[in-house]
Short mmCIF file of C-alpha atoms and ligand atoms in Angstrom, two decimals:
data_model
loop_
_atom_site.label_atom_id
_atom_site.label_comp_id
_atom_site.label_asym_id
_atom_site.label_seq_id
_atom_site.Cartn_x
_atom_site.Cartn_y
_atom_site.Cartn_z
CA MET A 1 0.00 0.00 0.00
CA GLU A 2 2.75 2.36 0.97
CA MET A 3 4.66 1.61 -2.22
CA HIS A 4 1.55 2.12 -4.23
CA ILE A 5 0.93 5.59 -2.78
CA LYS A 6 4.58 6.48 -3.03
CA ASP A 7 4.54 5.64 -6.74
CA ARG A 8 1.46 7.72 -7.26
CA LEU A 9 3.00 10.65 -5.41
CA ASP A 10 6.18 10.38 -7.46
CA GLU A 11 4.08 10.24 -10.58
CA ILE A 12 2.02 13.32 -9.54
CA ARG A 13 5.14 15.19 -8.53
CA LYS A 14 6.94 14.41 -11.80
CA GLN A 15 3.90 15.37 -13.82
CA ALA A 16 3.37 18.62 -11.88
CA LEU A 17 6.99 19.69 -12.21
CA ALA A 18 6.95 18.89 -15.93
CA ASP A 19 3.73 20.93 -16.32
CA ILE A 20 5.30 23.87 -14.50
CA HIS A 21 8.48 23.69 -16.54
CA SER A 22 6.61 23.82 -19.80
CA SER A 23 4.44 26.74 -18.73
CA ASP A 24 5.33 30.30 -19.75
CA LYS A 25 2.25 32.23 -18.60
CA LEU A 26 1.07 33.27 -15.15
CA GLU A 27 -2.47 32.06 -15.90
CA THR A 28 -1.21 28.58 -16.78
CA LEU A 29 0.69 28.45 -13.49
CA ASN A 30 -2.52 29.20 -11.68
CA ASP A 31 -4.32 26.40 -13.51
CA ILE A 32 -1.51 24.03 -12.56
CA LYS A 33 -1.77 25.04 -8.92
CA VAL A 34 -5.49 24.28 -8.94
CA LYS A 35 -4.95 21.04 -10.82
CA TYR A 36 -2.51 19.60 -8.24
CA LEU A 37 -2.98 21.49 -4.98
CA GLY A 38 -6.58 22.65 -5.25
CA LYS A 39 -9.54 21.21 -3.30
CA LYS A 40 -10.18 18.73 -6.09
CA GLY A 41 -6.52 18.51 -7.01
CA ALA A 42 -4.42 15.37 -7.48
CA LEU A 43 -2.44 15.77 -4.28
CA THR A 44 -5.55 16.47 -2.24
CA ALA A 45 -7.05 13.29 -3.64
CA VAL A 46 -4.08 11.33 -2.26
CA LEU A 47 -4.63 12.86 1.17
CA LYS A 48 -8.26 11.84 1.00
CA SER A 49 -7.26 8.25 0.29
CA MET A 50 -5.26 8.18 3.56
CA LYS A 51 -8.16 6.50 5.29
CA ASP A 52 -7.22 3.33 3.40
CA VAL A 53 -3.66 3.49 4.74
CA ALA A 54 -2.69 1.57 7.81
CA GLN A 55 -2.65 3.67 10.96
CA GLU A 56 1.11 3.31 11.57
CA GLU A 57 2.01 4.22 8.02
CA ARG A 58 -0.02 7.43 7.93
CA PRO A 59 2.66 9.80 9.32
CA LYS A 60 5.12 8.59 6.74
CA VAL A 61 2.68 8.93 3.88
CA GLY A 62 1.63 12.32 5.23
CA GLN A 63 5.26 13.35 5.16
CA LEU A 64 5.60 12.21 1.54
CA VAL A 65 2.50 14.13 0.48
CA ASN A 66 3.84 17.19 2.23
CA ASP A 67 7.24 16.87 0.54
CA ALA A 68 5.52 16.70 -2.84
CA ARG A 69 3.38 19.79 -1.98
CA VAL A 70 6.41 21.79 -0.88
CA ALA A 71 8.36 20.82 -4.00
CA ILE A 72 5.48 21.80 -6.27
CA GLU A 73 4.84 25.07 -4.42
CA GLU A 74 8.50 26.00 -4.55
CA LEU A 75 8.77 25.41 -8.25
CA LEU A 76 5.51 27.26 -8.84
CA GLU A 77 6.83 30.26 -6.93
CA ARG A 78 10.21 30.24 -8.65
CA THR A 79 8.63 29.94 -12.09
CA ARG A 80 6.15 32.70 -11.27
CA ARG A 81 9.04 35.04 -10.46
CA GLU A 82 10.89 34.04 -13.61
CA ILE A 83 7.85 34.69 -15.79
CA GLN A 84 7.25 38.07 -14.14
CA ALA A 85 10.87 39.04 -14.62
CA ARG A 86 10.72 37.96 -18.27
CA GLU A 87 7.52 39.94 -18.84
CA ARG A 88 9.08 43.02 -17.27
CA GLU A 89 12.14 42.64 -19.47
CA ALA A 90 9.97 42.35 -22.55
CA LYS A 91 7.95 45.42 -21.57
CA LEU A 92 11.07 47.48 -20.96
CA ALA A 93 12.54 46.34 -24.27
CA ALA A 94 9.34 47.31 -26.09
CA GLU A 95 9.30 50.74 -24.47
CA VAL A 96 12.89 51.55 -25.18
CA ILE A 97 13.35 54.99 -26.77
CA ASP A 98 15.75 55.11 -29.64
CA VAL A 99 17.36 58.49 -29.17
CA THR A 100 19.14 58.15 -32.49
CA LEU A 101 15.87 58.25 -34.48
CA PRO A 102 15.23 61.54 -36.30
CA ALA A 103 12.76 63.68 -34.30
CA LYS A 104 9.24 64.42 -35.49
CA LYS A 105 9.09 67.98 -36.77
CA ASN A 106 6.71 70.22 -34.86
CA LYS A 107 5.02 72.78 -37.04
CA VAL A 108 5.90 76.20 -35.75
CA GLY A 109 3.56 79.10 -36.38
CA HIS A 110 4.68 82.31 -38.05
CA ARG A 111 3.99 85.90 -37.29
CA HIS A 112 1.57 87.37 -39.79
CA PRO A 113 2.96 90.10 -42.09
CA ASN A 114 0.36 92.46 -40.59
CA THR A 115 1.68 91.71 -37.11
CA ILE A 116 5.29 92.20 -38.16
CA ALA A 117 4.43 95.51 -39.84
CA LEU A 118 2.38 96.69 -36.85
CA GLU A 119 5.15 95.85 -34.40
CA GLU A 120 7.57 97.79 -36.59
CA VAL A 121 5.29 100.86 -36.70
CA GLU A 122 4.69 100.65 -32.95
CA ARG A 123 8.41 100.36 -32.28
CA ILE A 124 9.06 103.53 -34.28
CA PHE A 125 6.39 105.63 -32.57
CA VAL A 126 6.96 104.28 -29.07
CA GLY A 127 10.59 105.27 -29.66
CA MET A 128 9.36 108.82 -30.24
CA GLY A 129 7.41 108.80 -26.98
CA TYR A 130 3.97 107.80 -28.25
CA GLU A 131 1.50 105.74 -26.27
CA VAL A 132 -0.35 102.83 -27.95
CA VAL A 133 -4.10 102.89 -27.27
CA GLU A 134 -7.12 100.97 -28.49
CA GLY A 135 -10.76 101.77 -29.04
CA PRO A 136 -13.92 99.76 -29.73
CA GLU A 137 -14.64 98.24 -33.16
CA VAL A 138 -18.37 98.62 -32.58
CA GLU A 139 -18.74 102.35 -32.34
CA TYR A 140 -21.24 105.16 -32.05
CA ASP A 141 -21.93 107.21 -35.16
CA TYR A 142 -20.85 110.18 -33.04
CA TYR A 143 -17.24 109.01 -32.59
CA ASN A 144 -16.85 107.62 -36.09
CA PHE A 145 -18.37 110.59 -37.94
CA GLU A 146 -19.99 113.46 -36.17
CA ALA A 147 -17.25 114.40 -33.71
CA LEU A 148 -14.79 114.18 -36.62
CA ASN A 149 -16.63 116.93 -38.43
CA ILE A 150 -18.20 114.56 -40.93
CA PRO A 151 -21.68 116.00 -41.45
CA ALA A 152 -24.82 113.89 -41.79
CA ASN A 153 -24.92 114.22 -45.56
CA HIS A 154 -21.27 113.27 -46.12
CA PRO A 155 -20.80 110.56 -48.79
CA ALA A 156 -18.65 108.50 -46.38
CA LYS A 157 -21.76 107.98 -44.28
CA ASP A 158 -23.57 106.40 -47.17
CA GLU A 159 -24.76 102.94 -46.21
CA GLN A 160 -22.78 101.51 -49.11
CA ASP A 161 -19.60 102.18 -47.17
CA THR A 162 -20.67 101.72 -43.58
CA PHE A 163 -21.96 98.63 -41.81
CA TYR A 164 -24.69 99.95 -39.54
CA ILE A 165 -25.87 97.92 -36.57
CA THR A 166 -28.59 100.34 -35.51
CA GLY A 167 -29.33 103.91 -36.56
CA ASP A 168 -26.49 105.30 -34.46
CA ILE A 169 -24.27 102.24 -33.82
CA LEU A 170 -21.94 100.96 -36.52
CA LEU A 171 -18.72 99.06 -37.21
CA ARG A 172 -16.11 101.79 -37.24
CA THR A 173 -14.93 102.71 -40.73
CA GLN A 174 -11.76 104.37 -39.48
CA THR A 175 -9.56 104.39 -36.38
CA SER A 176 -9.99 108.18 -36.31
CA SER A 177 -12.83 107.45 -33.87
CA VAL A 178 -10.16 106.68 -31.24
CA GLN A 179 -8.83 110.25 -31.62
CA VAL A 180 -12.09 111.58 -30.26
CA ARG A 181 -12.23 109.11 -27.36
CA VAL A 182 -8.67 109.97 -26.34
CA MET A 183 -9.22 113.73 -26.62
CA GLU A 184 -12.35 113.45 -24.48
CA GLN A 185 -10.67 111.41 -21.76
CA GLU A 186 -7.00 112.11 -21.57
CA LYS A 187 -5.08 114.91 -20.07
CA LEU A 188 -3.08 117.06 -22.42
CA PRO A 189 -0.63 116.85 -24.06
CA ILE A 190 -1.50 113.79 -26.17
CA ARG A 191 0.91 111.67 -28.15
CA MET A 192 -0.69 108.42 -29.20
CA ILE A 193 -1.11 105.85 -31.93
CA ALA A 194 -4.21 103.68 -32.16
CA PRO A 195 -3.96 100.52 -34.24
CA GLY A 196 -7.08 98.50 -34.98
CA ARG A 197 -9.52 96.82 -37.29
CA VAL A 198 -11.91 98.85 -39.40
CA PHE A 199 -14.85 97.84 -41.60
CA ARG A 200 -16.28 99.02 -44.89
CA SER A 201 -18.77 97.31 -47.12
CA ASP A 202 -16.33 96.97 -50.00
CA GLU A 203 -16.11 94.11 -52.48
CA VAL A 204 -13.05 91.89 -52.05
CA ASP A 205 -10.32 92.36 -54.63
CA ALA A 206 -6.52 92.67 -54.77
CA THR A 207 -6.57 96.00 -52.92
CA HIS A 208 -9.88 95.96 -51.01
CA SER A 209 -11.41 94.00 -48.18
CA PRO A 210 -14.52 94.64 -46.03
CA SER A 211 -12.28 94.42 -42.99
CA PHE A 212 -8.76 95.79 -42.75
CA HIS A 213 -6.54 97.63 -40.28
CA GLN A 214 -5.45 101.20 -39.74
CA ILE A 215 -3.05 102.91 -37.42
CA GLU A 216 -4.17 106.31 -36.26
CA GLY A 217 -1.81 108.91 -34.89
CA LEU A 218 -2.63 111.96 -32.80
CA VAL A 219 -0.49 114.66 -31.21
CA ILE A 220 -2.01 117.57 -29.28
CA ASP A 221 0.03 120.14 -27.40
CA LYS A 222 0.74 123.84 -27.32
CA ASN A 223 2.44 125.24 -30.42
CA ILE A 224 2.23 122.12 -32.58
CA THR A 225 2.69 123.10 -36.22
CA PHE A 226 2.67 121.51 -39.64
CA ALA A 227 6.48 121.42 -39.37
CA ASP A 228 6.14 118.98 -36.46
CA LEU A 229 3.84 116.81 -38.55
CA LYS A 230 6.25 116.86 -41.46
CA GLY A 231 9.31 116.09 -39.38
CA THR A 232 7.55 113.26 -37.56
CA LEU A 233 6.27 111.55 -40.68
CA ALA A 234 9.59 112.01 -42.52
CA GLU A 235 11.35 110.28 -39.62
CA PHE A 236 8.70 107.55 -39.61
CA ALA A 237 9.21 106.96 -43.34
CA ARG A 238 12.98 106.80 -42.99
CA GLN A 239 12.80 104.28 -40.16
CA LEU A 240 10.22 102.19 -41.97
CA PHE A 241 11.58 102.21 -45.52
CA GLY A 242 15.24 103.17 -45.12
CA GLU A 243 17.43 106.17 -44.41
CA GLN A 244 17.39 107.43 -48.03
CA THR A 245 13.58 107.71 -48.14
CA ARG A 246 12.14 111.12 -49.05
CA VAL A 247 8.58 112.27 -48.37
CA LYS A 248 6.23 114.43 -50.39
CA PHE A 249 3.14 116.14 -48.96
CA ARG A 250 0.31 116.63 -51.45
CA PRO A 251 -2.63 118.89 -50.51
CA HIS A 252 -5.76 116.86 -49.90
CA HIS A 253 -9.04 117.07 -48.03
CA PHE A 254 -10.22 115.31 -44.89
CA PRO A 255 -13.14 116.72 -42.90
CA PHE A 256 -11.30 116.39 -39.56
CA THR A 257 -8.05 118.09 -40.54
CA GLU A 258 -7.24 121.52 -41.93
CA PRO A 259 -4.99 121.76 -43.81
CA SER A 260 -4.89 118.12 -44.92
CA ALA A 261 -2.35 116.21 -46.97
CA GLU A 262 -1.58 112.87 -48.45
CA VAL A 263 1.96 111.66 -48.02
CA ASP A 264 4.02 109.87 -50.65
CA VAL A 265 7.38 108.24 -50.02
CA SER A 266 10.11 107.93 -52.64
CA CYS A 267 9.97 104.43 -54.10
CA PHE A 268 12.26 102.22 -52.04
CA LYS A 269 12.68 99.83 -54.99
CA CYS A 270 14.02 102.26 -57.62
CA GLY A 271 14.94 105.15 -55.33
CA GLY A 272 12.58 107.48 -57.19
CA THR A 273 13.60 107.03 -60.83
CA GLY A 274 10.41 105.12 -61.64
CA CYS A 275 9.84 101.38 -61.87
CA ARG A 276 7.09 98.81 -62.13
CA PHE A 277 6.66 98.87 -58.36
CA CYS A 278 5.79 102.60 -58.20
CA LYS A 279 4.07 102.45 -61.58
CA GLY A 280 6.77 104.67 -63.10
CA SER A 281 6.13 107.69 -60.88
CA GLY A 282 8.96 107.21 -58.38
CA TRP A 283 6.52 107.85 -55.50
CA ILE A 284 4.26 105.64 -53.41
CA GLU A 285 1.30 106.97 -51.42
CA ILE A 286 1.31 105.75 -47.83
CA LEU A 287 -0.98 107.82 -45.62
CA GLY A 288 -3.35 110.72 -44.97
CA CYS A 289 -2.71 113.43 -42.41
CA GLY A 290 -3.29 117.02 -41.40
CA MET A 291 -3.62 119.56 -38.61
CA VAL A 292 -6.56 118.67 -36.36
CA HIS A 293 -9.53 120.84 -37.36
CA PRO A 294 -10.35 123.47 -34.69
CA ARG A 295 -13.97 122.32 -34.69
CA VAL A 296 -12.85 118.76 -33.90
CA LEU A 297 -10.76 120.03 -30.97
CA LYS A 298 -13.62 122.14 -29.69
CA MET A 299 -16.19 119.30 -29.91
CA SER A 300 -13.94 117.17 -27.69
CA GLY A 301 -13.50 119.94 -25.15
CA ILE A 302 -10.07 121.23 -26.16
CA ASP A 303 -9.56 124.96 -26.62
CA PRO A 304 -8.24 125.50 -30.18
CA ASP A 305 -6.86 128.89 -29.21
CA LYS A 306 -4.52 127.28 -26.69
CA TYR A 307 -3.84 123.91 -28.25
CA SER A 308 -3.16 122.59 -31.71
CA GLY A 309 -2.27 119.20 -33.05
CA PHE A 310 -1.78 116.90 -35.97
CA ALA A 311 -3.22 113.55 -36.92
CA PHE A 312 -2.48 110.85 -39.44
CA GLY A 313 -3.97 107.56 -40.57
CA VAL A 314 -1.99 104.70 -42.10
CA GLY A 315 -3.36 101.53 -43.68
CA LEU A 316 -1.59 98.63 -42.00
CA GLU A 317 -2.16 96.20 -44.89
CA ARG A 318 -0.79 98.80 -47.27
CA ILE A 319 2.43 98.98 -45.25
CA ALA A 320 2.68 95.17 -45.11
CA LEU A 321 2.04 94.80 -48.86
CA LEU A 322 4.67 97.42 -49.67
CA LYS A 323 7.30 96.28 -47.22
CA TYR A 324 7.08 92.62 -48.14
CA GLU A 325 6.26 93.21 -51.82
CA ILE A 326 3.01 91.27 -51.73
CA ASP A 327 0.85 92.05 -54.75
CA ASP A 328 -2.54 90.78 -53.58
CA MET A 329 -4.19 91.81 -50.31
CA ARG A 330 -6.30 88.63 -50.25
CA LEU A 331 -3.16 86.64 -49.40
CA LEU A 332 -3.10 88.43 -46.04
CA TYR A 333 -6.47 86.98 -45.05
CA GLU A 334 -6.16 83.38 -46.23
CA ASN A 335 -3.64 82.33 -43.55
CA ASP A 336 -2.06 79.83 -45.91
CA ASP A 337 0.91 78.40 -44.09
CA ARG A 338 2.98 78.29 -47.29
CA PHE A 339 2.47 82.05 -47.63
CA LEU A 340 2.92 83.01 -43.98
CA LYS A 341 6.14 81.09 -43.44
CA GLN A 342 7.96 83.30 -45.93
CA PHE A 343 8.10 86.24 -43.53
N1 DAH B 401 -9.40 108.27 -41.46
C1 DAH B 401 -8.84 108.44 -42.78
C2 DAH B 401 -9.32 107.32 -43.69
O1 DAH B 401 -9.79 106.33 -43.21
C3 DAH B 401 -7.35 108.45 -42.74
C4 DAH B 401 -6.84 109.69 -42.10
C5 DAH B 401 -6.57 110.81 -42.84
C6 DAH B 401 -6.68 109.75 -40.74
C7 DAH B 401 -6.09 111.95 -42.28
C8 DAH B 401 -6.23 110.92 -40.14
C9 DAH B 401 -5.92 112.02 -40.93
O2 DAH B 401 -6.03 111.02 -38.84
O3 DAH B 401 -5.47 113.14 -40.35
O4 DAH B 401 -9.20 107.43 -44.87
#
């Protein structure tokens, strides 16, 4: 009887160890444990058959069963550790980072030509002591027109040009509206530029858009003359387009300035001899300006007998198109990466 059980135990033990050796997964190990050591397992079955063993032989058989259990448990545990170690190795190997691989290229954004041009203009005027201010894009008719001496029947007020929201609220057509807001609020003297978006109901083409940007300038102090205006804008032109740039003031009309002028700069491509860029004239128009109209000063509460000033308005897109030699304004609004990354 003893021999018989001993053989069976040896057999079970051999089989269990062979099973464990050939297993390479944690789940299989678990199955093996159940198969041999579980409640209905092979080894447990041997224990149950102990009742058939003679009383005096039981301790010995019990010892044998226990030896087999310990041997199986030990191998199970060792194999479990080996499998876990192997799995960890495999995971680490799979997650290894090859630092010699070429890196993925991140797409980097580019500053828009408008932004570059604006920062350039701001740099120039801030350098001359100007403050940069902003005003609302949705504006009262009063600030956009009336306080700028643009009477009710002025063609600029025609609904073809202006986007009206209500009878007296509109999308500003010019940054000149900010002049009025600053004159009303700020202490004198004033030296400011006001960049911002403006709106006009224009058809889109190479030189027009219903929404574009202007930079307004305003200086108010005692004894400001046209000579100050001229000197300031000449310096602006030189810093923007190069030291050799000359300026030409042509008489013009704006309702809010008197006298008014349009300013041309000598063509920075041909130096003024005439080329395709300046359409043969040697000059390029860049802005409108003038001495602030006494009525405009008075409407904003400034005494025109004590104070005088000048103002100017520049189209930002115009500056960007000129400076970067872009021949179609629409390119500025498409945000095509292939276009933007050139600047
Ligand atoms: N607001 C004018 C326009 O949109 C531009 C302008 C002209 C502004 C003369 C001024 C100025 O401040 O003095 O066409």
